[in-house]
Amino acid sequence: MIRSDNGYFGEFGGRFVPEILLPALTELEDLFFSLRDDPAFWQEYVTLCQEFSGRPTPLTPLRRLSGQLGGAQIWLKREDLNHSGAHKINNVLGQGLLVQRMDKKRVIAETGAGQHGLATAIMAARLGLEATIYMGAEDIERQYSNVFWMRQLGSNVVAVETGAKTLKEALDEALRDWAASVETTHYVLGTACGPAPFPELVSYFQGIISDEIKEQSMRQMGRLPDEIVACVGGGSNAMGAFGAFLDDHEVALVGIEAGGISFEDGKHSVRLSHNTGETGIAQGYKTLFLQNADGQLGDTHSIAAGLDYVGVSPILAYLSQQGRVIPESATDDEVTEAFSLLMKTEGIIPALESAHGLAGGFKRAMQMRPDQNVVINLSGRGDKDIFNIARAFPQREWTGFLQREAARSTELLAQKRGH
Amino acid sequence: MFPAQFDKLQIMSHAVVGFPSLEENEKAITGLADAGVKLIELQVPFSDPVADGHTLVNACYEALKHGGSVRAMLDLATKVCARHPEVTFVLMSYLNPLYRFGLEDLFEQAVAAGIKGMIVPDWPVEEIEPWLPKLDALGLAPILMVTPNTAPQRVEKIARAARGMVYVVSRMGVTGHETQWGEKFQNYIAEIRKHTDLPLAVGFGVRTSDDLAALNGKAEVAAFCSQYIEWQRDDGSEVAAAKMKSIVQTIAAA
Ligand SMILES: Cc1ncc(COP(=O)(O)O)c(C=O)c1O
C-alpha cells in the first residue's frame, strides 16, 4: 500500500486542522505507524474480518452478463457480502482495534449513505462503546433504513441541518464534535479523506480487498486482471481495490465518479475527471475540491448518497494526476440501467454507489477482448436503496403497501400512547 | 496596534463580511469603534467553518448569500481601516478562500488595505513557518492559536512563530459556548506565558461581563465575538453596538 511523505501524496494531503485536533491526530498516527508493519497486527485484523464479517469475500464471475455484453470477462469482488452490507466495515473493524488500544470509550462518525454509520454502530455495539453518528438531514431521508438500524443498534444519529445537508456538512459537524470531545472520543473517519493519517490509515485497512483480489485472480484466472474498476466517493473502496496493484503496471485502475445529471455546477460529484475539481484546502486536507472562484466548496449531486461529496481522497487525486488511476464518471441514468442489468442477469442487488462501478466497468469491458478480465469492486449491496429504486421504477403496488404500512404504524403508536 | 504585554484588558470584537449585509458591516464597525472597541476581526465567510459553533456557521451561511468573500473583505478593510485609525483590524478566515485568492497576493493586499494581523484556524504552524520572512517583511502578524491540549513543546513552537498576539483558545470545542475561568484556566495561561512575551487574546466562550471580569488582569485581550454576532442578528447593529459600549465601559471602570 502507498505511503505518504509526511502526510502528503505529491502536493495533496496534509493536516490542516484547528490546533485542538492535532494531539489526537498525532497520537493516532504514532499508533498506526507502530502497528502497520507488524505482521501480528495485520493477522489480528484479518482474523477479526474472517470471524465477524465473513472474509474473504468471493470473486464472482459474471458469465451470463459477460457473454451478453460480448467483451471482457467481468468479475465482481463481493464486498456486498460483508456483514453490514458494504466494504465500510473493513475500515471500521480496523479502527476498532485502534480504539481499544487507545482505550477510548466513545466514537463518532460521519456518514453519507449510512453504510459507514451502520458499520460504526455495529462496531460500537460489539465493543460496548458510545457512538454518535452525524448524517446530513437530506441523506437521512434518502437512506432511512440505515438510520433505523443505527438507532436500533444503540447509536445516537444526529441530523445535520446546515448547508446542503449531505456528507460534507456531516463531516464538518463530526469535526466540531471532535474538537470538544477529542480527549475521550475517537473519530472513525469513513473514507480515505480528511487530515493525515486518515487517508493512509483507511487505505491500509481497505487494502485487504486488493490483497484478496490478487490471490483470487491468480487462482481463478491464472493471472492478474487487466483492469480493476471501482466507484469513487471519498475513495476508500477504490483505494482498497487498487492498493495492492499500484506497482503492477499491466493492471489498469479505473475510478468511476458520480456523473449525476449533467456537468453543470451542483448537478454532479465529479472531481477527478473533466477538470471540474480544483486544488483546495478544507475539511482538514488538500485535494481536488468542487469549489467556486472564491474558494467556497460547491454543491454536489448524485443519486447515490455515498458518492455525493465535494472532495476526494488525496491519494486518488495524486494517482490520477500521475496517470496511474484513470478517472471516469457515470450518470444517474446509466447507473440505474446498470443496476437493473446486474439484478436481472446475475441475481445480485448492488448498492447505487457500487452501480457506478458497474456502469463504468460494463462500458469498458465491452471495448475489450473476451480473453481479458475486468474486476469490478461491488462495494455494497442494494437493500438500503429499496426506496430509491422504488422511486426510479415507480409501481402502484409499492405505493399501496407504503400507505397501508404508514396506517399500521400510526395505529400502533396511538395504541402505545393510549396505555 | 496590538496591546503590550500586561496592558489592561481590552475587547476584540467581530464582523462577518456580508453579515447581515456588506452595507451593514460598515455601520456596525462604526458602532463598534464609537463604543470604544480597539480590535476588530473581519471574518471572511466560509462554506465549511469547522472551528465555529452554530452562531458563526449560520452567520457565514447568510454572509455568503450577501456577497461575503476575500475581495469584499479587502474592500471593506480599505474603507474601515482609513475611517477608524484608532482601531486595529485583523483578518480572520479559513485557509481555502485565502489559498484560492493566492496567499502572496492576499498578504500584500491585506497590508495595503490596513490589516495588521490574521487568524486562520485551520492553518497549522508548520505550514505558516515558511511564510514568516514574507509576513515579517510586510508587517502582517500571524496570530496563532494555542489550545488547552497543546503540549508545552508545541506551545513554544507556536509562540515562536506567532506575531502580535497569541490567541488562547479558552477550552475544548468550537466557538459560541460557555467557559469556566477557574484555577485550571489560570495555570494554562501561566504555562503559555512561560513561552512568550506577546499579549494573550483569549477567545471561545467570552459572552458576559462576568467572563470579562474574570479575565481582567489575566489576559490583555478578550475576543467577544459570537455573543456580539447574536446581538447583531437578534437586535440589529445599533443595539448590539450600544450593548458593546456598556461592556467596554464596565471593563474600563474595573
Ligand atoms: C456501498 C458504498 N460504496 C461506495 C461508497 C463510497 O465511499 P468510498 O469512495 O469511500 O468507497 C459508499 C459510501 O457511503 C458506500 O456505502
XYZ file of C-alpha atoms and ligand atoms in Angstrom, chain A residues 80 85-88 111-117 143 146 167 190-193 202 206 230-239 271 304-308 312 316 350-355 377-381 384-385, ligand 1:
68
model
C -21.606 -6.545 -0.655
C -23.548 -4.974 3.515
C -20.585 -2.903 2.406
C -16.811 -2.530 2.435
C -17.115 0.213 5.040
C -21.929 9.053 7.096
C -23.442 9.659 3.682
C -25.191 6.504 2.518
C -25.354 5.354 6.106
C -23.159 2.315 5.434
C -20.221 3.726 7.328
C -22.515 4.884 10.117
C -31.188 6.232 3.380
C -29.726 2.555 7.684
C -21.910 14.262 3.575
C -15.194 6.624 6.980
C -13.222 7.192 3.837
C -9.705 7.820 2.525
C -10.035 11.589 3.060
C -8.230 3.911 5.879
C -9.287 -1.395 2.985
C -14.302 0.870 -8.517
C -16.708 3.681 -7.730
C -15.197 6.755 -6.077
C -16.942 8.701 -3.342
C -14.299 9.648 -0.820
C -12.202 6.892 -2.336
C -11.938 4.148 0.283
C -13.308 1.199 -1.676
C -11.305 2.307 -4.713
C -8.067 2.589 -2.721
C -13.782 15.906 -9.036
C -26.071 7.699 -4.564
C -25.703 9.453 -1.193
C -22.325 7.766 -0.653
C -20.795 9.432 -3.723
C -22.381 12.833 -3.147
C -11.833 13.123 -2.894
C -6.536 9.277 -5.684
C -25.972 -3.768 -5.881
C -25.822 -0.544 -3.874
C -26.381 2.539 -6.040
C -22.830 3.670 -5.193
C -21.409 0.388 -6.464
C -23.641 0.519 -9.534
C -15.457 -3.826 -6.904
C -19.052 -4.332 -5.783
C -18.623 -2.145 -2.711
C -22.067 -2.766 -1.237
C -25.464 -4.369 -1.554
C -30.575 0.166 1.712
C -31.688 1.590 -1.642
C -21.704 0.864 -0.827
C -20.830 2.057 -0.911
N -19.938 2.159 -1.888
C -19.139 3.226 -2.020
C -19.217 4.291 -1.164
C -18.328 5.469 -1.407
O -17.320 5.637 -0.482
P -15.821 5.321 -0.838
O -15.473 6.070 -2.061
O -15.076 5.788 0.369
O -15.691 3.871 -1.033
C -20.140 4.245 -0.105
C -20.226 5.368 0.839
O -21.066 5.520 1.641
C -20.959 3.093 0.027
O -21.849 2.994 1.010
